[in-house]
Every structure is written in C-alpha cells, then in structure tokens.
Amino acid sequence: MKRYKLLLNGTWQDSENHLLVVDPASEKPFAEVAVVDRPEVKKAIEDSDAAFRAWRSLTAKERGDYLREIAAQLDRRADEMAEIIVRENGKPLAQAKGEVAMSIDHLLWFAEEGRRAYGRVVPHQAQGKRHMVMKQPVGVVGAIAPWNFPLVLAVRKVAPALVAGCTVLLKPASATPLSACLLAECIDAAGLPAGVFQLVIGSAPEIGAEMLENPLCRKISFTGSTSVGRSLIEGAAQTCTGLSLELGGNAPVIVFEDADFEQALDGVMITKFRNNGQSCIASNRIYIQRSVFDKYQEALCSRIKELTVGPGLTDRVDVGALIDRKALDTALAFIEDATAGGAQVLTGGVRSGETGSFLTPTLLTEIPPGAKCSQEEIFAPVAALYVFDTEEEVIERANDTEYGLAAYVFTSDLNRAFRVSEALEAGTIGVNDPVPSTSNCPFGGYKQSGWGRELGSEGIDAYLETKHISIAGIK
Ligand code: NAP
C-alpha cells in the first residue's frame, strides 16, 4: 500500500500512526497517509510564521511566478491527479479531469490577481496631511478543505493566500487527503521556500483548535458543513481569529414555461447529477411551472434512467460512488422520509450493487410539505421535483431556506431573468447556466451559506489587511 508523507517546513515527514484512505467504489483501503498531533501543528504554525517574513517581502510578481510554476507542475501531472481524485472521492474520471483543469485556471488567475491588490491615495481634509491606504498580507492562514472537490476547493484558498503574501497550512478532509498530498508535491517541486506551504492531516478538532487558539495563526479559511462552520465561529469568538466560511447550500432551480425545454433538461441534469450530486451548489429543489410540469417530469425521468452508475475509473460512467456508506444511508433516509409522507419515487430510490456506496439516480415527486429533502442539503443523486404556478410564489418558496449559496433560473424572457435573479437570495445565480462558477467571478453564500467570497477579485481580499497611513506636516 502506497504511503504518503506530509510536507512540513520544507521536509517530507512520516509518522508512527497513519490514516487509511478508502476507495468508495470498492470500500477497500488503498493508501495511507502520515498524520500530525497538536504539538506538531503548533510547530508548523511557528514555522509558517517564521517563513512569512521573507515571503511577504517578495513582490507580487515574484509570488505570481511561483503560482505559475505550481500550475505547470499540476498540468504535467494532471492525469495522475485526476485518477487519485477518483480513487479517493469516487467521482467519474472526466469530472475529476475538469476539477484539475479548473484548479490550474485558479492558480493562473491568482498569479495575475496578486499584482492588482491595489491600495489608494485619499484626498486630505487638513492642510499638510496626506493619506495612503495599502493592502498587506494577514499572515499565517489555516486552510480547511472538504472532500467533495478535494483539489479545487483547496486551491481556491491556497492560491490567493500565497499570492497575497501569506503562508499557509492546508488541512484536507480525512476522506480525501491524497490530492492534497499531490498538490503539496507540485508546490514543493515549484521550489517554494520552506514553511511557506505546509500540509497537516490528522484529528480535525485538534488541528482546528490549534489554528483557532494559536495567536500566530491570523486567519482560517474553511469550506465544509454549516455545523462545523458554526463551531469555528464559536471558537473564534474567544480569539477574534479572522474567518472566511464557505458552508452548506440548498439550491433551488426554477424552470419557467417559457424556458427552452431541452436546455432546461440538460441544465437540471448537470446541476443535480454532476459530482454524484455531492456539490454545495447542486440543485436541491427543482421547481417546474405547472403548464410544463407533466411533460418535463416524464422527460427528466427518462434522462435519469439513462445515467450509468459505476466506479469512476470505468468508461462512460455518469454517477460514481458516494463518499462513504454513511452518505448512502443518509440519502436513503431522505428518500424514506419523503415517501413516508406520500412522495412518489419515479425512478431509483435504492442502493445500486452490493459493493461500494452507489445509489441509483433517483427522481422524487409529490413531495409532502415539511419533507427533510426540501429543507436540508441532500448531497446525493436524488432529484426532488415541485410544481409552481406564479413567479412571485416560486421566488418566495425558493428563498424559504436558511441557505443562500446558489440558485438557477431557466427562462427565455430577459426581463424575467433580471427580475428573478435580483430577487433570489443567493451568492451565485445561473440563468440558463448550470455551471456558473469561474475563476474570475466571486463565489460564496448569503445567510447560513457562509461569510465572504472566494475567487474573482474579491477572492484575494480575504487574505489582505487594509492599512491607513496618515502623514502630517507636509509643506
Ligand atoms: P465537514 O464535515 O464540515 O468537513 C469539512 C472539513 O472540516 C474537513 O477537512 C474536516 O476534517 C474539517 N473539520 C471537521 N470538524 C472540524 C473541526 N471541529 N474543526 C476544524 N475542522 C473540522 O464537511 P464535509 O462533509 O467534508 O463537506 C460537505 C459540506 O461542505 C456540505 O455541507 C457542502 O455544502 C459544504 N461545501 C460548501 C462549499 C462552498 O463553497 N460553500 C463547497 C463545498 C462543500 P475531517 O474530514 O478530518 O473531519
């Protein structure tokens, strides 16, 4: 079994205990990774702080050149990286390749964006004064990533933090540490100075507690569940550690009767089934206008039945294994809860095969009020259909959630597209667009979906302090 080490202060470190990495398609362990304990996390934060002084004094162009080199290393190992993502996460290979390509694009975007971390000169109000506003790196950053997009969601933090002049400790999810190990190899091969980027894997509560309580760690950037996000907020209340939070979602999709029918079908299939339904921006509630509901439901059902389920490395697989057995059981419980209240299962609804955490892609309809699948994140290939009558009604129902990460609208009426987009309470709106995320636009949530934004020109702000320098006595 291959063993992976951790990059700590410029050296590759092994440990006595190891974390086993399980392939969700076979449910068998296939690799092991070194782990750190809390004193080692403390040491890593101290090393990170020591490395910060020299790293921050480089020019943004020099740091951007390092990012370009990391992107080149990742590109060189793109196939290997995609395969590792599939083995640890279960998604289809083509989608893992897309994740690698997007990660490279993020690195290249932030390599340039670092040079645009502008301050400003502000007109003075008192004679003899001058005012400058400048942006400076916050310092040591703890980056905590989830398992659903194990590479790209880590890169979304690491790239802007590094280019801003911060040093970074990356903590990937325990289920998917290997893509982070390969990313660390790419970063090491790009020649970053010791301590600028480090990889820590181990007990999440211990690593999180050290990041929160160690005053040298100035910022935590977290992507994951709203419940863990809340616990970080509680911890940060004691230390005032800065937090950026990308949390859960419950995305509505609204298909109006004037939508291009085929486009709306293709779109919903992508929003729901991409990444095995385990995407924070996956559609959770699919609202179809009454006049097209029956036709749409029938067409969607046929499309779902055509999906091929299987191990992600197998040719032409559309839906792979869920991350683990618990995720499969949770999905089955959502289905059971809905059907107990009267929902109909039009296709799927059961486990697929006897090995691996595969779920047959599922279509639920006639969902009763109060069903859990309407209120909580399903995070599985389960499409839940709802009928609506008017624009006003559907906007109210779409916004009736504690989350606000993404929402989708399918319509061919431009006026309606603007009206509805402006009324929806979500950080990203896809109008006839099932894949709205891109390196150059901000991404993040309203309400309990998080604090702050990643990507775009906003994506670097999270890693910068704003300083005002006032000079008096100028004659
Ligand atoms: P999770 O259980 O919250 O875990 C996310 C990360 O936090 C993992 O690295 C985990 O480590 C770590 N963690 C767990 N407990 C911690 C603690 N007490 N202190 C510090 N770190 C801790 O979430 P998940 O199940 O991996 O991810 C799924 C969730 O993420 C969904 O709700 C999804 O919507 C959300 N998500 C949001 C976005 C977004 O951009 N808004 C993107 C993707 C996913 P271990 O794995 O070691 O426990």
Coordinates of C-alpha atoms and ligand atoms in Angstrom, one line a residue:
M1 CA 0.0 0.0 0.0
K2 CA 1.5 3.4 -1.0
R3 CA 2.3 5.6 1.9
Y4 CA 2.2 9.4 1.6
K5 CA 4.2 11.8 3.8
L6 CA 3.4 15.4 4.9
L7 CA 5.3 18.5 3.7
L8 CA 6.3 20.3 6.9
N9 CA 8.8 23.1 6.9
G10 CA 10.4 22.0 3.7
T11 CA 10.8 18.3 4.5
W12 CA 8.7 15.3 3.9
Q13 CA 7.7 13.8 7.3
D14 CA 6.3 10.4 8.1
S15 CA 4.6 9.4 11.4
E16 CA 4.1 6.3 13.5
N17 CA 0.3 6.2 13.1
H18 CA -1.3 6.6 9.7
L19 CA -4.7 7.5 8.2
L20 CA -6.1 4.8 5.8
V21 CA -7.6 6.1 2.6
V22 CA -10.6 4.1 1.3
D23 CA -11.8 3.8 -2.3
P24 CA -15.6 4.4 -2.0
A25 CA -16.2 2.2 -5.1
S26 CA -14.6 -0.9 -3.6
E27 CA -14.8 0.1 0.0
K28 CA -11.2 -1.1 0.4
P29 CA -8.2 0.9 1.7
F30 CA -5.6 1.6 -1.0
A31 CA -3.2 4.1 0.6
E32 CA -2.1 5.5 3.9
V33 CA -1.0 9.0 5.0
A34 CA 1.1 10.3 7.8
V35 CA -0.6 12.4 10.5
V36 CA 0.4 15.1 12.9
D37 CA -0.6 15.7 16.5
R38 CA -1.4 19.0 18.1
P39 CA 2.2 19.9 19.2
E40 CA 3.3 19.3 15.6
V41 CA 0.5 21.7 14.3
K42 CA 1.8 24.3 16.8
K43 CA 5.3 23.8 15.5
A44 CA 4.0 24.1 11.9
I45 CA 2.3 27.4 12.7
E46 CA 5.5 28.7 14.2
D47 CA 7.5 27.7 11.1
S48 CA 4.8 29.2 8.9
D49 CA 5.1 32.5 10.9
A50 CA 8.9 32.4 10.5
A51 CA 8.6 31.9 6.7
F52 CA 6.1 34.7 6.5
R53 CA 8.7 37.5 6.9
A54 CA 10.6 36.6 3.8
W55 CA 7.6 35.5 1.7
R56 CA 5.7 38.7 2.3
S57 CA 8.7 40.8 1.2
L58 CA 8.8 39.3 -2.3
T59 CA 7.0 41.2 -5.0
A60 CA 3.5 40.1 -6.0
K61 CA 5.0 39.4 -9.4
E62 CA 7.6 37.0 -7.9
R63 CA 4.9 35.2 -5.9
G64 CA 2.8 35.0 -9.1
D65 CA 5.7 33.3 -10.8
Y66 CA 5.7 30.6 -8.1
L67 CA 2.0 30.1 -8.7
R68 CA 2.5 29.8 -12.4
E69 CA 5.2 27.1 -11.7
I70 CA 2.8 25.2 -9.4
A71 CA 0.2 25.3 -12.2
A72 CA 2.8 23.9 -14.7
Q73 CA 3.7 21.1 -12.2
L74 CA 0.0 20.3 -11.8
D75 CA -0.6 20.3 -15.5
R76 CA 2.4 17.9 -16.0
R77 CA 0.8 15.5 -13.5
A78 CA -2.9 16.2 -14.5
D79 CA -3.8 12.6 -15.4
E80 CA -2.2 11.2 -12.2
M81 CA -4.0 13.8 -10.1
A82 CA -7.4 13.1 -11.8
E83 CA -7.0 9.4 -11.1
I84 CA -6.2 10.0 -7.4
I85 CA -9.2 12.2 -7.1
V86 CA -11.4 9.5 -8.5
R87 CA -9.9 6.8 -6.2
E88 CA -10.4 8.8 -3.0
N89 CA -13.6 10.6 -3.9
G90 CA -15.5 8.3 -6.3
K91 CA -16.5 10.8 -8.9
P92 CA -16.3 10.0 -12.7
L93 CA -12.9 10.5 -14.3
A94 CA -14.0 13.1 -16.8
Q95 CA -15.3 15.2 -13.9
A96 CA -12.0 14.8 -11.9
K97 CA -10.1 16.0 -15.0
G98 CA -12.4 19.0 -15.1
E99 CA -11.5 19.7 -11.5
V100 CA -7.8 19.6 -12.2
A101 CA -8.2 21.9 -15.2
M102 CA -10.2 24.4 -13.0
S103 CA -7.5 24.2 -10.3
I104 CA -4.9 25.2 -12.9
D105 CA -7.1 28.0 -14.1
H106 CA -7.5 29.3 -10.4
L107 CA -3.7 29.3 -10.0
L108 CA -3.1 31.2 -13.2
W109 CA -5.9 33.7 -12.3
F110 CA -4.5 34.4 -8.9
A111 CA -0.9 34.6 -10.3
E112 CA -2.1 37.7 -12.1
E113 CA -4.6 39.0 -9.5
G114 CA -1.8 39.4 -6.9
R115 CA -0.5 42.3 -8.9
R116 CA -3.8 44.0 -8.7
A117 CA -4.1 44.1 -4.8
Y118 CA -4.3 47.9 -5.1
G119 CA -4.4 50.4 -2.3
R120 CA -5.3 54.1 -2.9
V121 CA -4.3 57.7 -2.2
V122 CA -7.2 59.5 -0.5
P123 CA -7.7 63.3 -0.7
H124 CA -6.7 65.0 2.6
Q125 CA -9.1 67.1 4.7
A126 CA -6.5 69.0 6.7
Q127 CA -3.7 71.1 5.3
G128 CA -0.3 69.4 5.3
K129 CA -1.7 65.9 5.5
R130 CA -1.6 63.0 3.1
H131 CA -3.4 59.7 3.3
M132 CA -2.5 56.3 1.9
V133 CA -4.4 53.1 2.1
M134 CA -2.4 49.9 1.5
K135 CA -3.1 46.2 1.5
Q136 CA -0.9 43.8 3.4
P137 CA -1.0 40.1 3.8
V138 CA -2.8 38.9 7.0
G139 CA -0.1 36.4 8.0
V140 CA -0.3 32.7 8.7
V141 CA -3.5 31.1 7.2
G142 CA -5.1 27.8 8.1
A143 CA -7.0 26.5 5.1
I144 CA -9.5 23.7 5.8
A145 CA -11.0 21.9 2.8
P146 CA -13.8 19.4 2.3
W147 CA -13.9 16.0 0.4
N148 CA -16.4 16.8 -2.4
F149 CA -14.0 18.8 -4.6
P150 CA -10.8 17.9 -2.7
L151 CA -8.4 19.6 -5.1
V152 CA -10.1 22.7 -6.5
L153 CA -11.6 23.9 -3.1
A154 CA -8.1 23.6 -1.5
V155 CA -6.6 25.6 -4.4
R156 CA -9.3 28.3 -4.1
K157 CA -7.7 29.1 -0.7
V158 CA -4.1 28.3 -1.2
A159 CA -3.5 30.2 -4.4
P160 CA -4.9 33.6 -3.3
A161 CA -3.4 33.3 0.2
L162 CA 0.1 32.6 -1.2
V163 CA 0.0 35.3 -3.8
A164 CA -1.3 37.8 -1.3
G165 CA 2.0 37.1 0.7
C166 CA 0.5 34.8 3.4
T167 CA 1.9 31.5 4.4
V168 CA -0.4 28.5 4.5
L169 CA -1.2 25.3 6.4
L170 CA -3.6 23.2 4.4
K171 CA -5.8 20.7 6.2
P172 CA -7.7 18.5 3.7
A173 CA -10.6 16.3 4.6
S174 CA -9.6 12.9 6.2
A175 CA -11.6 11.0 3.5
T176 CA -9.6 12.7 0.6
P177 CA -6.1 13.6 1.7
L178 CA -4.2 12.3 -1.3
S179 CA -5.0 15.0 -3.8
A180 CA -3.7 17.5 -1.2
C181 CA -0.5 15.3 -0.9
L182 CA 0.0 15.5 -4.7
L183 CA -0.7 19.3 -4.6
A184 CA 2.0 19.6 -1.9
E185 CA 4.4 17.6 -4.2
C186 CA 3.6 20.1 -7.0
I187 CA 4.2 23.1 -4.7
D188 CA 7.5 21.6 -3.4
A189 CA 8.6 20.9 -7.0
A190 CA 7.8 24.6 -7.8
G191 CA 10.6 25.5 -5.3
L192 CA 8.6 27.5 -2.7
P193 CA 10.8 28.3 0.3
A194 CA 10.5 26.0 3.4
G195 CA 7.5 26.7 5.6
V196 CA 5.6 28.8 3.1
F197 CA 3.2 26.0 2.3
Q198 CA 2.7 23.1 4.7
L199 CA 0.3 20.1 4.8
V200 CA -1.3 19.0 8.0
I201 CA -3.5 15.9 8.3
G202 CA -4.9 14.4 11.5
S203 CA -7.6 15.0 14.1
A204 CA -9.8 17.8 12.7
P205 CA -10.9 19.1 16.1
E206 CA -7.3 19.3 17.3
I207 CA -6.0 20.9 14.2
G208 CA -8.9 23.3 14.2
A209 CA -8.4 24.2 17.9
E210 CA -4.7 24.9 17.4
M211 CA -5.5 27.1 14.4
L212 CA -8.1 29.0 16.4
E213 CA -6.1 29.3 19.7
N214 CA -2.6 30.0 18.4
P215 CA -2.3 33.8 18.1
L216 CA 0.3 33.3 15.2
C217 CA -2.5 31.9 13.0
R218 CA -4.3 35.0 11.9
K219 CA -7.0 33.6 9.6
I220 CA -8.9 30.4 9.0
S221 CA -10.5 29.8 5.6
F222 CA -13.0 26.9 5.9
T223 CA -15.1 25.1 3.3
G224 CA -17.5 22.5 4.7
S225 CA -20.7 22.0 6.6
T226 CA -22.6 24.8 8.3
S227 CA -22.4 22.9 11.6
V228 CA -18.6 22.8 11.7
G229 CA -18.6 26.4 10.4
R230 CA -20.7 27.4 13.4
S231 CA -18.3 25.7 15.8
L232 CA -15.4 27.7 14.3
I233 CA -17.4 30.9 14.8
E234 CA -17.8 29.9 18.5
G235 CA -14.1 29.3 18.8
A236 CA -13.2 32.5 17.0
A237 CA -15.4 34.4 19.4
Q238 CA -12.7 33.8 22.1
T239 CA -9.7 34.8 19.9
C240 CA -11.1 37.0 17.2
T241 CA -9.3 34.9 14.6
G242 CA -10.5 36.0 11.1
L243 CA -12.8 33.6 9.4
S244 CA -13.9 33.0 5.8
L245 CA -16.6 30.4 5.6
E246 CA -18.0 28.6 2.6
L247 CA -20.8 26.5 4.0
G248 CA -23.7 24.3 3.0
G249 CA -26.3 25.0 0.3
N250 CA -29.9 24.2 -0.6
A251 CA -30.0 25.5 -4.2
P252 CA -33.4 26.0 -5.9
V253 CA -33.8 25.5 -9.7
I254 CA -36.7 27.3 -11.3
V255 CA -37.9 26.2 -14.7
F256 CA -40.4 28.6 -16.3
E257 CA -42.8 27.6 -19.0
D258 CA -41.0 29.9 -21.4
A259 CA -37.7 28.2 -21.0
D260 CA -36.0 26.3 -23.8
F261 CA -37.2 22.8 -22.9
E262 CA -34.1 20.9 -23.9
Q263 CA -31.8 23.5 -22.4
A264 CA -33.6 23.3 -19.1
L265 CA -33.5 19.5 -19.1
D266 CA -29.7 19.4 -19.8
G267 CA -29.2 22.1 -17.2
V268 CA -31.1 20.4 -14.4
M269 CA -29.3 17.1 -15.2
I270 CA -25.9 18.9 -14.7
T271 CA -26.9 20.9 -11.6
K272 CA -28.2 17.7 -9.9
F273 CA -26.0 14.8 -11.0
R274 CA -22.6 16.4 -11.5
N275 CA -20.1 15.2 -8.8
N276 CA -22.6 12.4 -7.9
G277 CA -24.9 15.1 -6.5
Q278 CA -22.4 16.0 -3.9
S279 CA -21.8 19.6 -4.8
C280 CA -22.6 22.5 -2.5
I281 CA -24.2 24.2 -5.5
A282 CA -26.1 21.1 -6.5
S283 CA -29.8 21.7 -7.1
N284 CA -31.8 20.5 -4.1
R285 CA -35.3 21.7 -5.0
I286 CA -36.4 21.7 -8.6
Y287 CA -39.5 23.9 -9.3
I288 CA -41.3 23.4 -12.6
Q289 CA -44.1 25.7 -13.8
R290 CA -47.4 23.8 -13.9
S291 CA -48.2 24.1 -17.6
V292 CA -45.0 22.1 -18.5
F293 CA -44.7 20.0 -15.3
D294 CA -46.0 16.6 -16.6
K295 CA -44.0 16.8 -19.9
Y296 CA -40.9 17.9 -18.0
Q297 CA -41.2 15.3 -15.3
E298 CA -41.6 12.5 -17.9
A299 CA -38.6 13.7 -19.9
L300 CA -36.4 14.2 -16.8
C301 CA -37.3 10.7 -15.6
S302 CA -36.2 9.2 -19.0
R303 CA -33.0 11.1 -18.8
I304 CA -32.3 9.9 -15.3
K305 CA -32.9 6.3 -16.3
E306 CA -30.2 6.7 -19.0
L307 CA -27.5 7.5 -16.4
T308 CA -24.8 4.9 -16.0
V309 CA -23.7 4.2 -12.4
G310 CA -20.4 2.6 -11.6
P311 CA -16.8 3.1 -10.4
G312 CA -15.5 6.5 -11.5
L313 CA -12.5 5.0 -13.4
T314 CA -14.8 2.9 -15.6
D315 CA -15.5 4.2 -19.1
R316 CA -18.7 6.2 -19.7
V317 CA -19.8 6.4 -16.1
D318 CA -22.1 9.3 -15.2
V319 CA -22.6 8.8 -11.5
G320 CA -19.9 7.2 -9.2
A321 CA -19.9 6.1 -5.6
L322 CA -21.0 8.4 -2.8
I323 CA -18.1 9.3 -0.5
D324 CA -19.0 6.5 2.1
R325 CA -21.7 4.2 3.4
K326 CA -22.9 6.9 5.8
A327 CA -23.6 9.2 2.8
L328 CA -25.5 6.4 1.1
D329 CA -27.6 5.8 4.3
T330 CA -28.3 9.5 4.7
A331 CA -29.6 9.7 1.0
L332 CA -31.8 6.6 1.5
A333 CA -33.1 8.2 4.7
F334 CA -34.1 11.3 2.8
I335 CA -36.0 9.1 0.3
E336 CA -37.7 7.2 3.1
D337 CA -38.7 10.3 4.9
A338 CA -40.3 11.8 1.8
T339 CA -42.1 8.6 0.7
A340 CA -43.4 8.1 4.3
G341 CA -45.2 11.4 3.8
G342 CA -46.6 10.4 0.4
A343 CA -43.8 11.2 -2.1
Q344 CA -43.6 9.1 -5.2
V345 CA -40.3 7.5 -6.4
L346 CA -40.4 7.7 -10.2
T347 CA -37.1 6.0 -10.7
G348 CA -34.2 4.9 -8.4
G349 CA -34.6 5.1 -4.7
V350 CA -32.4 2.1 -3.9
R351 CA -28.8 1.2 -3.5
S352 CA -27.0 0.1 -6.7
G353 CA -25.0 -3.1 -6.5
E354 CA -23.7 -4.8 -3.3
T355 CA -20.2 -3.3 -3.1
G356 CA -19.5 0.4 -2.8
S357 CA -21.7 3.2 -1.8
F358 CA -23.6 3.6 -5.0
L359 CA -27.1 5.0 -5.2
T360 CA -29.4 4.5 -8.2
P361 CA -30.1 8.0 -9.5
T362 CA -33.5 8.9 -8.1
L363 CA -36.5 11.1 -9.0
L364 CA -38.9 12.1 -6.3
T365 CA -42.2 13.9 -6.9
E366 CA -45.4 14.8 -4.9
I367 CA -43.1 15.7 -2.0
P368 CA -45.1 16.4 1.1
P369 CA -44.8 19.7 3.0
G370 CA -42.1 19.6 5.6
A371 CA -40.1 16.7 4.0
K372 CA -36.5 16.8 5.0
C373 CA -35.3 16.8 1.4
S374 CA -36.9 20.3 0.9
Q375 CA -35.1 21.8 3.9
E376 CA -31.7 20.0 4.2
E377 CA -28.9 19.5 1.8
I378 CA -29.5 16.1 0.0
F379 CA -25.9 15.8 -1.2
A380 CA -26.7 12.7 -3.3
P381 CA -28.1 12.0 -6.8
V382 CA -31.7 12.5 -5.7
A383 CA -33.7 15.0 -7.7
A384 CA -36.8 16.4 -5.9
L385 CA -39.5 17.9 -8.2
Y386 CA -42.0 20.6 -7.1
V387 CA -44.8 22.3 -9.1
F388 CA -45.4 26.0 -9.0
D389 CA -47.9 28.5 -10.6
T390 CA -46.5 32.1 -10.5
E391 CA -43.2 33.9 -10.5
E392 CA -44.0 35.6 -7.1
E393 CA -44.9 32.3 -5.5
V394 CA -41.8 30.5 -6.7
I395 CA -39.4 33.3 -5.6
E396 CA -40.9 33.1 -2.1
R397 CA -40.6 29.3 -2.0
A398 CA -37.0 29.4 -3.4
N399 CA -35.9 31.9 -0.8
D400 CA -37.6 29.9 2.1
T401 CA -34.4 28.3 3.3
E402 CA -31.6 29.2 5.8
Y403 CA -29.1 28.8 3.0
G404 CA -28.2 31.0 0.1
L405 CA -25.3 29.7 -1.9
A406 CA -26.6 29.2 -5.5
A407 CA -29.9 29.3 -7.4
Y408 CA -30.7 28.6 -11.0
V409 CA -33.4 30.0 -13.4
F410 CA -34.3 28.7 -16.8
T411 CA -36.3 31.2 -18.9
S412 CA -36.1 32.8 -22.3
D413 CA -37.6 36.1 -21.0
L414 CA -34.8 38.5 -20.4
N415 CA -37.0 40.8 -18.2
R416 CA -37.9 37.8 -16.0
A417 CA -34.3 36.7 -15.9
F418 CA -33.3 40.0 -14.3
R419 CA -36.3 40.2 -12.0
V420 CA -35.9 36.8 -10.6
S421 CA -32.1 36.9 -10.4
E422 CA -32.3 40.1 -8.4
A423 CA -35.0 38.7 -6.1
L424 CA -33.2 35.4 -5.3
E425 CA -31.2 35.4 -2.0
A426 CA -28.1 33.5 -3.2
G427 CA -24.5 34.4 -3.9
T428 CA -24.5 32.8 -7.4
I429 CA -27.3 32.8 -9.9
G430 CA -27.1 30.7 -13.0
V431 CA -29.5 31.9 -15.7
N432 CA -29.8 29.1 -18.2
D433 CA -26.3 28.2 -16.9
P434 CA -25.9 25.1 -14.8
V435 CA -22.1 25.6 -14.3
P436 CA -21.8 29.3 -13.2
S437 CA -18.6 29.1 -11.2
T438 CA -15.5 30.5 -12.8
S439 CA -12.1 31.7 -11.6
N440 CA -12.8 35.4 -12.4
C441 CA -16.1 35.9 -10.5
P442 CA -16.8 35.8 -6.8
F443 CA -18.3 32.7 -5.2
G444 CA -19.9 32.5 -1.7
G445 CA -23.1 32.5 0.2
Y446 CA -25.9 34.5 1.7
K447 CA -27.4 33.6 5.1
Q448 CA -26.1 30.4 6.6
S449 CA -24.1 29.5 3.5
G450 CA -21.1 31.5 4.7
W451 CA -19.1 34.6 5.2
G452 CA -17.0 36.2 2.5
R453 CA -16.2 35.3 -1.1
E454 CA -13.7 33.2 -2.9
L455 CA -12.5 33.7 -6.5
G456 CA -12.8 36.8 -8.6
S457 CA -11.0 40.0 -7.5
E458 CA -12.8 39.5 -4.1
G459 CA -11.0 36.2 -3.6
I460 CA -7.7 37.8 -2.6
D461 CA -9.3 40.3 -0.1
A462 CA -9.8 37.5 2.5
Y463 CA -6.0 37.3 2.8
L464 CA -5.3 41.1 3.0
E465 CA -5.4 43.6 5.8
T466 CA -6.2 47.2 5.0
K467 CA -3.9 49.8 6.5
H468 CA -4.3 53.6 6.5
I469 CA -1.0 55.6 6.7
S470 CA -1.5 59.3 7.5
I471 CA 1.4 61.7 7.1
A472 CA 1.2 65.2 8.6
G473 CA 3.4 68.3 8.4
I474 CA 3.9 68.3 4.6
K475 CA 4.7 71.8 3.4
Ligands
NAP1 P1 -17.3 18.9 7.1 O1 -17.6 17.7 7.8 O2 -17.7 20.2 7.7 O3 -15.7 18.9 6.9 C1 -15.0 19.9 6.2 C2 -13.6 20.0 6.7 O4 -13.6 20.4 8.0 C3 -12.8 18.7 6.7 O5 -11.5 18.9 6.4 C4 -13.0 18.2 8.1 O6 -12.0 17.4 8.6 C5 -12.9 19.6 8.8 N1 -13.4 19.6 10.2 C6 -14.3 18.8 10.7 N2 -14.5 19.1 12.0 C7 -13.7 20.1 12.3 C8 -13.4 21.0 13.4 N3 -14.1 20.8 14.6 N4 -12.5 21.9 13.3 C9 -11.9 22.2 12.2 N5 -12.1 21.4 11.0 C10 -13.0 20.5 11.1 O7 -17.9 19.0 5.7 P2 -17.8 17.9 4.6 O8 -18.8 16.8 4.9 O9 -16.4 17.5 4.3 O10 -18.3 18.7 3.3 C11 -19.6 18.8 2.9 C12 -20.2 20.1 3.2 O11 -19.4 21.1 2.7 C13 -21.6 20.3 2.6 O12 -22.4 20.9 3.6 C14 -21.3 21.3 1.5 O13 -22.4 22.0 1.1 C15 -20.2 22.1 2.0 N6 -19.5 22.7 0.9 C16 -19.5 24.1 0.8 C17 -18.9 24.7 -0.3 C18 -19.0 26.1 -0.5 O14 -18.2 26.6 -1.3 N7 -19.9 26.9 0.2 C19 -18.1 23.9 -1.2 C20 -18.1 22.5 -1.0 C21 -18.7 21.9 0.1 P3 -12.2 15.8 8.7 O15 -12.5 15.3 7.3 O16 -10.9 15.3 9.1 O17 -13.3 15.6 9.6

